[in-house]
PDB file of C-alpha atoms in Angstrom:
ATOM      1  CA  UNK A   1       0.000   0.000   0.000  1.00  0.00           C
ATOM      2  CA  UNK A   2       1.434   3.348  -1.057  1.00  0.00           C
ATOM      3  CA  UNK A   3       1.485   5.904   1.759  1.00  0.00           C
ATOM      4  CA  UNK A   4       0.584   9.131  -0.036  1.00  0.00           C
ATOM      5  CA  UNK A   5       1.043  11.339   3.033  1.00  0.00           C
ATOM      6  CA  UNK A   6       4.568  10.087   3.652  1.00  0.00           C
ATOM      7  CA  UNK A   7       5.456  10.530  -0.009  1.00  0.00           C
ATOM      8  CA  UNK A   8       4.285  14.138  -0.006  1.00  0.00           C
ATOM      9  CA  UNK A   9       6.183  14.872   3.214  1.00  0.00           C
ATOM     10  CA  UNK A  10       9.296  13.370   1.641  1.00  0.00           C
ATOM     11  CA  UNK A  11       8.800  15.505  -1.485  1.00  0.00           C
ATOM     12  CA  UNK A  12       8.563  18.658   0.616  1.00  0.00           C
ATOM     13  CA  UNK A  13      11.762  17.684   2.369  1.00  0.00           C
ATOM     14  CA  UNK A  14      13.585  17.328  -0.947  1.00  0.00           C
ATOM     15  CA  UNK A  15      12.304  20.766  -1.988  1.00  0.00           C
ATOM     16  CA  UNK A  16      14.015  22.231   1.070  1.00  0.00           C
ATOM     17  CA  UNK A  17      17.283  20.277   0.969  1.00  0.00           C
ATOM     18  CA  UNK A  18      18.243  19.862  -2.704  1.00  0.00           C
ATOM     19  CA  UNK A  19      21.587  21.538  -3.348  1.00  0.00           C
ATOM     20  CA  UNK A  20      20.322  23.265  -6.508  1.00  0.00           C
ATOM     21  CA  UNK A  21      16.932  24.711  -5.663  1.00  0.00           C
ATOM     22  CA  UNK A  22      13.985  22.922  -7.349  1.00  0.00           C
ATOM     23  CA  UNK A  23      12.170  26.261  -7.238  1.00  0.00           C
ATOM     24  CA  UNK A  24      14.925  27.898  -9.293  1.00  0.00           C
ATOM     25  CA  UNK A  25      14.890  25.104 -11.874  1.00  0.00           C
ATOM     26  CA  UNK A  26      11.086  25.155 -12.074  1.00  0.00           C
ATOM     27  CA  UNK A  27      11.194  28.940 -12.509  1.00  0.00           C
ATOM     28  CA  UNK A  28      13.581  28.521 -15.447  1.00  0.00           C
ATOM     29  CA  UNK A  29      11.292  25.943 -17.088  1.00  0.00           C
ATOM     30  CA  UNK A  30       8.180  28.061 -16.565  1.00  0.00           C
ATOM     31  CA  UNK A  31       9.959  31.188 -17.838  1.00  0.00           C
ATOM     32  CA  UNK A  32      11.148  29.405 -20.989  1.00  0.00           C
ATOM     33  CA  UNK A  33       7.633  28.047 -21.591  1.00  0.00           C
ATOM     34  CA  UNK A  34       6.114  31.497 -21.108  1.00  0.00           C
ATOM     35  CA  UNK A  35       8.587  33.233 -23.423  1.00  0.00           C
ATOM     36  CA  UNK A  36       8.192  30.644 -26.175  1.00  0.00           C
ATOM     37  CA  UNK A  37       4.400  30.716 -25.923  1.00  0.00           C
ATOM     38  CA  UNK A  38       4.452  34.507 -26.251  1.00  0.00           C
ATOM     39  CA  UNK A  39       6.707  34.263 -29.312  1.00  0.00           C
ATOM     40  CA  UNK A  40       4.336  31.721 -30.881  1.00  0.00           C
ATOM     41  CA  UNK A  41       1.419  34.072 -30.206  1.00  0.00           C
ATOM     42  CA  UNK A  42       3.362  36.930 -31.779  1.00  0.00           C
ATOM     43  CA  UNK A  43       4.103  34.885 -34.895  1.00  0.00           C
ATOM     44  CA  UNK A  44       0.479  33.761 -35.181  1.00  0.00           C
ATOM     45  CA  UNK A  45      -1.305  37.026 -34.382  1.00  0.00           C
ATOM     46  CA  UNK A  46       1.200  39.877 -34.472  1.00  0.00           C
ATOM     47  CA  UNK A  47       0.670  40.544 -30.751  1.00  0.00           C
ATOM     48  CA  UNK A  48       2.347  39.018 -27.698  1.00  0.00           C
ATOM     49  CA  UNK A  49      -0.852  38.935 -25.652  1.00  0.00           C
ATOM     50  CA  UNK A  50      -3.524  38.618 -28.348  1.00  0.00           C
ATOM     51  CA  UNK A  51      -5.328  35.654 -26.789  1.00  0.00           C
ATOM     52  CA  UNK A  52      -5.409  37.226 -23.324  1.00  0.00           C
ATOM     53  CA  UNK A  53      -7.100  40.330 -24.714  1.00  0.00           C
ATOM     54  CA  UNK A  54      -9.342  38.222 -26.953  1.00  0.00           C
ATOM     55  CA  UNK A  55     -10.511  36.092 -23.993  1.00  0.00           C
ATOM     56  CA  UNK A  56     -11.354  39.247 -22.028  1.00  0.00           C
ATOM     57  CA  UNK A  57     -13.444  40.667 -24.882  1.00  0.00           C
ATOM     58  CA  UNK A  58     -15.119  37.318 -25.509  1.00  0.00           C
ATOM     59  CA  UNK A  59     -16.064  36.869 -21.850  1.00  0.00           C
ATOM     60  CA  UNK A  60     -17.440  40.410 -21.699  1.00  0.00           C
ATOM     61  CA  UNK A  61     -19.606  39.828 -24.802  1.00  0.00           C
ATOM     62  CA  UNK A  62     -20.758  36.488 -23.401  1.00  0.00           C
ATOM     63  CA  UNK A  63     -21.833  38.054 -20.107  1.00  0.00           C
ATOM     64  CA  UNK A  64     -23.714  40.799 -21.964  1.00  0.00           C
ATOM     65  CA  UNK A  65     -25.339  38.249 -24.218  1.00  0.00           C
ATOM     66  CA  UNK A  66     -24.192  40.205 -27.261  1.00  0.00           C
ATOM     67  CA  UNK A  67     -24.461  37.561 -30.007  1.00  0.00           C
ATOM     68  CA  UNK A  68     -23.305  39.910 -32.768  1.00  0.00           C
ATOM     69  CA  UNK A  69     -20.183  40.824 -30.810  1.00  0.00           C
ATOM     70  CA  UNK A  70     -19.433  37.140 -30.209  1.00  0.00           C
ATOM     71  CA  UNK A  71     -19.740  36.344 -33.918  1.00  0.00           C
ATOM     72  CA  UNK A  72     -17.556  39.339 -34.756  1.00  0.00           C
ATOM     73  CA  UNK A  73     -14.876  38.138 -32.352  1.00  0.00           C
ATOM     74  CA  UNK A  74     -14.945  34.629 -33.808  1.00  0.00           C
ATOM     75  CA  UNK A  75     -14.581  36.087 -37.303  1.00  0.00           C
ATOM     76  CA  UNK A  76     -11.628  38.219 -36.155  1.00  0.00           C
ATOM     77  CA  UNK A  77      -9.495  35.228 -35.168  1.00  0.00           C
ATOM     78  CA  UNK A  78      -6.358  35.253 -37.326  1.00  0.00           C
ATOM     79  CA  UNK A  79      -5.824  32.371 -39.732  1.00  0.00           C
ATOM     80  CA  UNK A  80      -2.827  30.190 -39.018  1.00  0.00           C
ATOM     81  CA  UNK A  81      -0.225  30.250 -41.745  1.00  0.00           C
ATOM     82  CA  UNK A  82       2.094  27.418 -42.703  1.00  0.00           C
ATOM     83  CA  UNK A  83       4.990  29.299 -41.115  1.00  0.00           C
ATOM     84  CA  UNK A  84       3.190  29.901 -37.812  1.00  0.00           C
ATOM     85  CA  UNK A  85       2.038  26.276 -37.689  1.00  0.00           C
ATOM     86  CA  UNK A  86       5.563  25.013 -38.340  1.00  0.00           C
ATOM     87  CA  UNK A  87       7.085  27.327 -35.740  1.00  0.00           C
ATOM     88  CA  UNK A  88       4.436  26.330 -33.169  1.00  0.00           C
ATOM     89  CA  UNK A  89       5.218  22.667 -33.825  1.00  0.00           C
ATOM     90  CA  UNK A  90       8.946  23.251 -33.322  1.00  0.00           C
ATOM     91  CA  UNK A  91       8.255  24.970 -30.002  1.00  0.00           C
ATOM     92  CA  UNK A  92       6.027  22.104 -28.856  1.00  0.00           C
ATOM     93  CA  UNK A  93       8.734  19.568 -29.705  1.00  0.00           C
ATOM     94  CA  UNK A  94      11.375  21.569 -27.850  1.00  0.00           C
ATOM     95  CA  UNK A  95       9.136  21.846 -24.773  1.00  0.00           C
ATOM     96  CA  UNK A  96       8.688  18.060 -24.722  1.00  0.00           C
ATOM     97  CA  UNK A  97      12.475  17.735 -24.658  1.00  0.00           C
ATOM     98  CA  UNK A  98      12.800  20.454 -22.014  1.00  0.00           C
ATOM     99  CA  UNK A  99      10.368  18.597 -19.747  1.00  0.00           C
ATOM    100  CA  UNK A 100      12.441  15.462 -20.279  1.00  0.00           C
ATOM    101  CA  UNK A 101      15.441  17.340 -18.906  1.00  0.00           C
ATOM    102  CA  UNK A 102      13.321  18.589 -16.025  1.00  0.00           C
ATOM    103  CA  UNK A 103      12.292  15.037 -15.135  1.00  0.00           C
ATOM    104  CA  UNK A 104      15.952  14.001 -15.216  1.00  0.00           C
ATOM    105  CA  UNK A 105      16.714  16.819 -12.773  1.00  0.00           C
ATOM    106  CA  UNK A 106      13.934  15.677 -10.415  1.00  0.00           C
ATOM    107  CA  UNK A 107      15.084  12.060 -10.612  1.00  0.00           C
ATOM    108  CA  UNK A 108      18.580  13.154  -9.681  1.00  0.00           C
ATOM    109  CA  UNK A 109      17.594  15.158  -6.619  1.00  0.00           C
ATOM    110  CA  UNK A 110      15.368  12.301  -5.406  1.00  0.00           C
ATOM    111  CA  UNK A 111      18.584  10.283  -5.263  1.00  0.00           C
ATOM    112  CA  UNK A 112      20.433  13.057  -3.426  1.00  0.00           C
ATOM    113  CA  UNK A 113      22.539  14.008  -6.451  1.00  0.00           C
ATOM    114  CA  UNK A 114      23.511  17.604  -7.106  1.00  0.00           C
ATOM    115  CA  UNK A 115      21.833  18.478 -10.394  1.00  0.00           C
ATOM    116  CA  UNK A 116      22.804  21.768 -12.056  1.00  0.00           C
ATOM    117  CA  UNK A 117      20.326  23.887 -13.997  1.00  0.00           C
ATOM    118  CA  UNK A 118      22.023  22.657 -17.174  1.00  0.00           C
ATOM    119  CA  UNK A 119      20.433  19.261 -16.461  1.00  0.00           C
ATOM    120  CA  UNK A 120      17.433  20.694 -18.294  1.00  0.00           C
ATOM    121  CA  UNK A 121      19.331  20.064 -21.538  1.00  0.00           C
ATOM    122  CA  UNK A 122      19.886  16.378 -20.780  1.00  0.00           C
ATOM    123  CA  UNK A 123      16.629  15.444 -22.480  1.00  0.00           C
ATOM    124  CA  UNK A 124      18.182  16.305 -25.849  1.00  0.00           C
ATOM    125  CA  UNK A 125      19.941  12.945 -25.876  1.00  0.00           C
ATOM    126  CA  UNK A 126      16.613  11.099 -26.133  1.00  0.00           C
ATOM    127  CA  UNK A 127      14.601  13.849 -27.829  1.00  0.00           C
ATOM    128  CA  UNK A 128      13.498  11.602 -30.674  1.00  0.00           C
ATOM    129  CA  UNK A 129      12.188   8.907 -28.362  1.00  0.00           C
ATOM    130  CA  UNK A 130      10.414  11.409 -26.115  1.00  0.00           C
ATOM    131  CA  UNK A 131       8.696  13.066 -29.074  1.00  0.00           C
ATOM    132  CA  UNK A 132       7.688   9.743 -30.649  1.00  0.00           C
ATOM    133  CA  UNK A 133       6.435   8.572 -27.252  1.00  0.00           C
ATOM    134  CA  UNK A 134       4.352  11.745 -26.886  1.00  0.00           C
ATOM    135  CA  UNK A 135       2.832  11.240 -30.341  1.00  0.00           C
ATOM    136  CA  UNK A 136       1.956   7.625 -29.600  1.00  0.00           C
ATOM    137  CA  UNK A 137       0.405   8.453 -26.232  1.00  0.00           C
ATOM    138  CA  UNK A 138      -1.640  11.300 -27.731  1.00  0.00           C
ATOM    139  CA  UNK A 139      -3.005   9.038 -30.470  1.00  0.00           C
ATOM    140  CA  UNK A 140      -3.744   6.146 -28.109  1.00  0.00           C
ATOM    141  CA  UNK A 141      -5.513   8.317 -25.538  1.00  0.00           C
ATOM    142  CA  UNK A 142      -7.533   9.929 -28.330  1.00  0.00           C
ATOM    143  CA  UNK A 143      -8.601   6.541 -29.696  1.00  0.00           C
ATOM    144  CA  UNK A 144      -9.600   5.306 -26.244  1.00  0.00           C
ATOM    145  CA  UNK A 145     -11.521   8.554 -25.689  1.00  0.00           C
ATOM    146  CA  UNK A 146     -13.634   7.781 -28.753  1.00  0.00           C
ATOM    147  CA  UNK A 147     -15.216   4.939 -26.781  1.00  0.00           C
ATOM    148  CA  UNK A 148     -16.248   7.365 -24.023  1.00  0.00           C
ATOM    149  CA  UNK A 149     -14.502   9.926 -21.830  1.00  0.00           C
ATOM    150  CA  UNK A 150     -13.614   7.524 -18.988  1.00  0.00           C
ATOM    151  CA  UNK A 151     -11.564   5.041 -21.084  1.00  0.00           C
ATOM    152  CA  UNK A 152      -9.455   7.966 -22.285  1.00  0.00           C
ATOM    153  CA  UNK A 153      -8.710   9.017 -18.701  1.00  0.00           C
ATOM    154  CA  UNK A 154      -7.814   5.447 -17.741  1.00  0.00           C
ATOM    155  CA  UNK A 155      -5.493   5.224 -20.750  1.00  0.00           C
ATOM    156  CA  UNK A 156      -3.730   8.445 -19.747  1.00  0.00           C
ATOM    157  CA  UNK A 157      -2.983   6.942 -16.335  1.00  0.00           C
ATOM    158  CA  UNK A 158      -1.900   3.671 -17.941  1.00  0.00           C
ATOM    159  CA  UNK A 159       0.798   5.484 -19.917  1.00  0.00           C
ATOM    160  CA  UNK A 160       1.800   7.784 -17.052  1.00  0.00           C
ATOM    161  CA  UNK A 161       5.316   6.412 -16.582  1.00  0.00           C
ATOM    162  CA  UNK A 162       6.298   6.055 -20.241  1.00  0.00           C
ATOM    163  CA  UNK A 163       8.492   9.187 -20.315  1.00  0.00           C
ATOM    164  CA  UNK A 164      10.207   8.163 -17.090  1.00  0.00           C
ATOM    165  CA  UNK A 165      10.943   4.732 -18.571  1.00  0.00           C
ATOM    166  CA  UNK A 166      12.678   6.276 -21.585  1.00  0.00           C
ATOM    167  CA  UNK A 167      14.732   8.563 -19.351  1.00  0.00           C
ATOM    168  CA  UNK A 168      15.862   5.749 -17.048  1.00  0.00           C
ATOM    169  CA  UNK A 169      16.482   3.019 -19.635  1.00  0.00           C
ATOM    170  CA  UNK A 170      17.947   4.106 -22.949  1.00  0.00           C
ATOM    171  CA  UNK A 171      17.543   0.593 -24.373  1.00  0.00           C
ATOM    172  CA  UNK A 172      13.758   0.940 -24.492  1.00  0.00           C
ATOM    173  CA  UNK A 173      11.939   2.115 -27.588  1.00  0.00           C
ATOM    174  CA  UNK A 174       8.974   4.457 -27.204  1.00  0.00           C
ATOM    175  CA  UNK A 175       6.550   1.551 -27.709  1.00  0.00           C
ATOM    176  CA  UNK A 176       8.348  -0.575 -25.150  1.00  0.00           C
ATOM    177  CA  UNK A 177       8.355   2.297 -22.632  1.00  0.00           C
ATOM    178  CA  UNK A 178       4.585   2.656 -23.058  1.00  0.00           C
ATOM    179  CA  UNK A 179       4.028  -1.083 -22.733  1.00  0.00           C
ATOM    180  CA  UNK A 180       6.155  -1.195 -19.589  1.00  0.00           C
ATOM    181  CA  UNK A 181       4.146   1.697 -18.133  1.00  0.00           C
ATOM    182  CA  UNK A 182       0.967  -0.314 -18.690  1.00  0.00           C
ATOM    183  CA  UNK A 183       2.356  -3.048 -16.448  1.00  0.00           C
ATOM    184  CA  UNK A 184       3.859  -0.673 -13.888  1.00  0.00           C
ATOM    185  CA  UNK A 185       0.562   1.145 -13.347  1.00  0.00           C
ATOM    186  CA  UNK A 186      -1.538  -2.018 -13.058  1.00  0.00           C
ATOM    187  CA  UNK A 187      -3.363  -1.688  -9.745  1.00  0.00           C
ATOM    188  CA  UNK A 188      -1.896   1.790  -9.247  1.00  0.00           C
ATOM    189  CA  UNK A 189      -4.084   3.959 -11.457  1.00  0.00           C
ATOM    190  CA  UNK A 190      -6.540   4.800  -8.681  1.00  0.00           C
ATOM    191  CA  UNK A 191      -3.634   5.713  -6.376  1.00  0.00           C
ATOM    192  CA  UNK A 192      -2.320   8.100  -9.039  1.00  0.00           C
ATOM    193  CA  UNK A 193      -5.794   9.558  -9.511  1.00  0.00           C
ATOM    194  CA  UNK A 194      -6.124  10.200  -5.775  1.00  0.00           C
ATOM    195  CA  UNK A 195      -2.645  11.766  -5.779  1.00  0.00           C
ATOM    196  CA  UNK A 196      -3.771  14.174  -8.499  1.00  0.00           C
ATOM    197  CA  UNK A 197      -6.947  14.969  -6.573  1.00  0.00           C
ATOM    198  CA  UNK A 198      -4.871  15.850  -3.520  1.00  0.00           C
ATOM    199  CA  UNK A 199      -3.254  18.691  -5.480  1.00  0.00           C
ATOM    200  CA  UNK A 200      -6.475  20.235  -6.794  1.00  0.00           C
ATOM    201  CA  UNK A 201      -6.665  22.784  -3.971  1.00  0.00           C
ATOM    202  CA  UNK A 202      -3.151  23.998  -4.771  1.00  0.00           C
ATOM    203  CA  UNK A 203      -4.014  24.151  -8.483  1.00  0.00           C
ATOM    204  CA  UNK A 204      -6.974  26.422  -7.729  1.00  0.00           C
ATOM    205  CA  UNK A 205      -4.870  28.684  -5.521  1.00  0.00           C
ATOM    206  CA  UNK A 206      -2.224  28.815  -8.248  1.00  0.00           C
ATOM    207  CA  UNK A 207      -4.769  30.336 -10.646  1.00  0.00           C
ATOM    208  CA  UNK A 208      -5.136  33.279  -8.284  1.00  0.00           C
ATOM    209  CA  UNK A 209      -1.364  33.838  -8.310  1.00  0.00           C
ATOM    210  CA  UNK A 210      -1.231  34.006 -12.134  1.00  0.00           C
ATOM    211  CA  UNK A 211       0.640  30.695 -12.081  1.00  0.00           C
ATOM    212  CA  UNK A 212       3.482  31.895  -9.853  1.00  0.00           C
ATOM    213  CA  UNK A 213       2.679  29.217  -7.280  1.00  0.00           C
ATOM    214  CA  UNK A 214       3.581  26.643  -9.939  1.00  0.00           C
ATOM    215  CA  UNK A 215       7.237  27.434  -9.235  1.00  0.00           C
ATOM    216  CA  UNK A 216       6.710  25.494  -5.999  1.00  0.00           C
ATOM    217  CA  UNK A 217       3.851  23.239  -7.047  1.00  0.00           C
ATOM    218  CA  UNK A 218       5.432  21.776 -10.195  1.00  0.00           C
ATOM    219  CA  UNK A 219       8.480  20.203  -8.482  1.00  0.00           C
ATOM    220  CA  UNK A 220       6.338  19.171  -5.494  1.00  0.00           C
ATOM    221  CA  UNK A 221       3.981  17.211  -7.751  1.00  0.00           C
ATOM    222  CA  UNK A 222       6.750  15.707  -9.874  1.00  0.00           C
ATOM    223  CA  UNK A 223       8.782  14.549  -6.871  1.00  0.00           C
ATOM    224  CA  UNK A 224       5.695  12.928  -5.356  1.00  0.00           C
ATOM    225  CA  UNK A 225       4.789  11.200  -8.621  1.00  0.00           C
ATOM    226  CA  UNK A 226       8.318   9.849  -9.008  1.00  0.00           C
ATOM    227  CA  UNK A 227       7.851   7.944  -5.751  1.00  0.00           C
ATOM    228  CA  UNK A 228       4.991   6.089  -7.435  1.00  0.00           C
ATOM    229  CA  UNK A 229       7.193   5.439 -10.458  1.00  0.00           C
ATOM    230  CA  UNK A 230       9.856   3.987  -8.168  1.00  0.00           C
ATOM    231  CA  UNK A 231       7.240   1.636  -6.720  1.00  0.00           C
ATOM    232  CA  UNK A 232       6.191   0.623 -10.228  1.00  0.00           C
ATOM    233  CA  UNK A 233       9.826  -0.141 -11.051  1.00  0.00           C
ATOM    234  CA  UNK A 234      10.223  -2.278  -7.948  1.00  0.00           C
ATOM    235  CA  UNK A 235       7.096  -4.244  -8.860  1.00  0.00           C
ATOM    236  CA  UNK A 236       8.704  -5.041 -12.204  1.00  0.00           C
ATOM    237  CA  UNK A 237      11.957  -6.114 -10.527  1.00  0.00           C
ATOM    238  CA  UNK A 238      13.802  -3.104 -11.928  1.00  0.00           C
ATOM    239  CA  UNK A 239      16.090  -0.640 -10.096  1.00  0.00           C
ATOM    240  CA  UNK A 240      14.204   2.659  -9.667  1.00  0.00           C
ATOM    241  CA  UNK A 241      16.557   4.637 -11.918  1.00  0.00           C
ATOM    242  CA  UNK A 242      18.956   1.998 -13.188  1.00  0.00           C
ATOM    243  CA  UNK A 243      17.348   0.642 -16.354  1.00  0.00           C
ATOM    244  CA  UNK A 244      16.409  -2.965 -16.945  1.00  0.00           C
ATOM    245  CA  UNK A 245      16.732  -5.761 -14.441  1.00  0.00           C
ATOM    246  CA  UNK A 246      14.879  -9.047 -14.119  1.00  0.00           C
ATOM    247  CA  UNK A 247      11.667  -7.431 -15.285  1.00  0.00           C
ATOM    248  CA  UNK A 248      12.825  -7.155 -18.903  1.00  0.00           C
ATOM    249  CA  UNK A 249      11.478  -4.881 -21.577  1.00  0.00           C
ATOM    250  CA  UNK A 250       7.827  -4.276 -22.361  1.00  0.00           C
ATOM    251  CA  UNK A 251       6.117  -5.700 -25.426  1.00  0.00           C
ATOM    252  CA  UNK A 252       5.584  -3.036 -28.092  1.00  0.00           C
ATOM    253  CA  UNK A 253       2.123  -4.268 -29.032  1.00  0.00           C
ATOM    254  CA  UNK A 254       0.589  -3.700 -25.592  1.00  0.00           C
ATOM    255  CA  UNK A 255      -2.205  -1.105 -25.842  1.00  0.00           C
TER     256      UNK A 255
END
């Protein structure tokens, strides 16, 4: 039985004691995401904060019940060009890789290792696998969601550890990492769901801080989730961060 309270206490302790502050590293990740998102918006619309202003106008027209204004706003949305679509895709792919580096950082500090901010670039070594894994997960979750909403949610939890598997065992393909995650999360999906629910209050508060609380919340959540990943690894007979052991690789056809 996974003790969620103890795991969250442990995560808070790591936040305080890591030699390179998790808050600093999270701030760097969030800042890079923010800057790149603003650049994408600029390329798409010609304004850094177009969608923020648009949402404000749209909400105001919705509250007033002004149908003509709503239709006018919808018609005013800029069309995406091939260049803006391509640039947005490049940014998305880079952010997947950046998060891979962030997970590597969090894995390191869970083991008591000093991880510099430059650890965020470590995901570049497996960028292709991370991106292909993301594509596969997106497609699979979408297909499961076609059955009904709930199967899609279950699928998302089933594939929860796939990125971690790639980052801890370079011998795994994206398909094998996903298949392994399916076995690791067997009997654990409800525990992960309850873990997510336990952070909802913080997520709500974060909205009132314009996302600034995420500098603390993001590493807190990731460090707690990694404890569940470690348990999944142990169940498979694998070292938590040491690649394959007696558990072997996953089967690529598992869905």
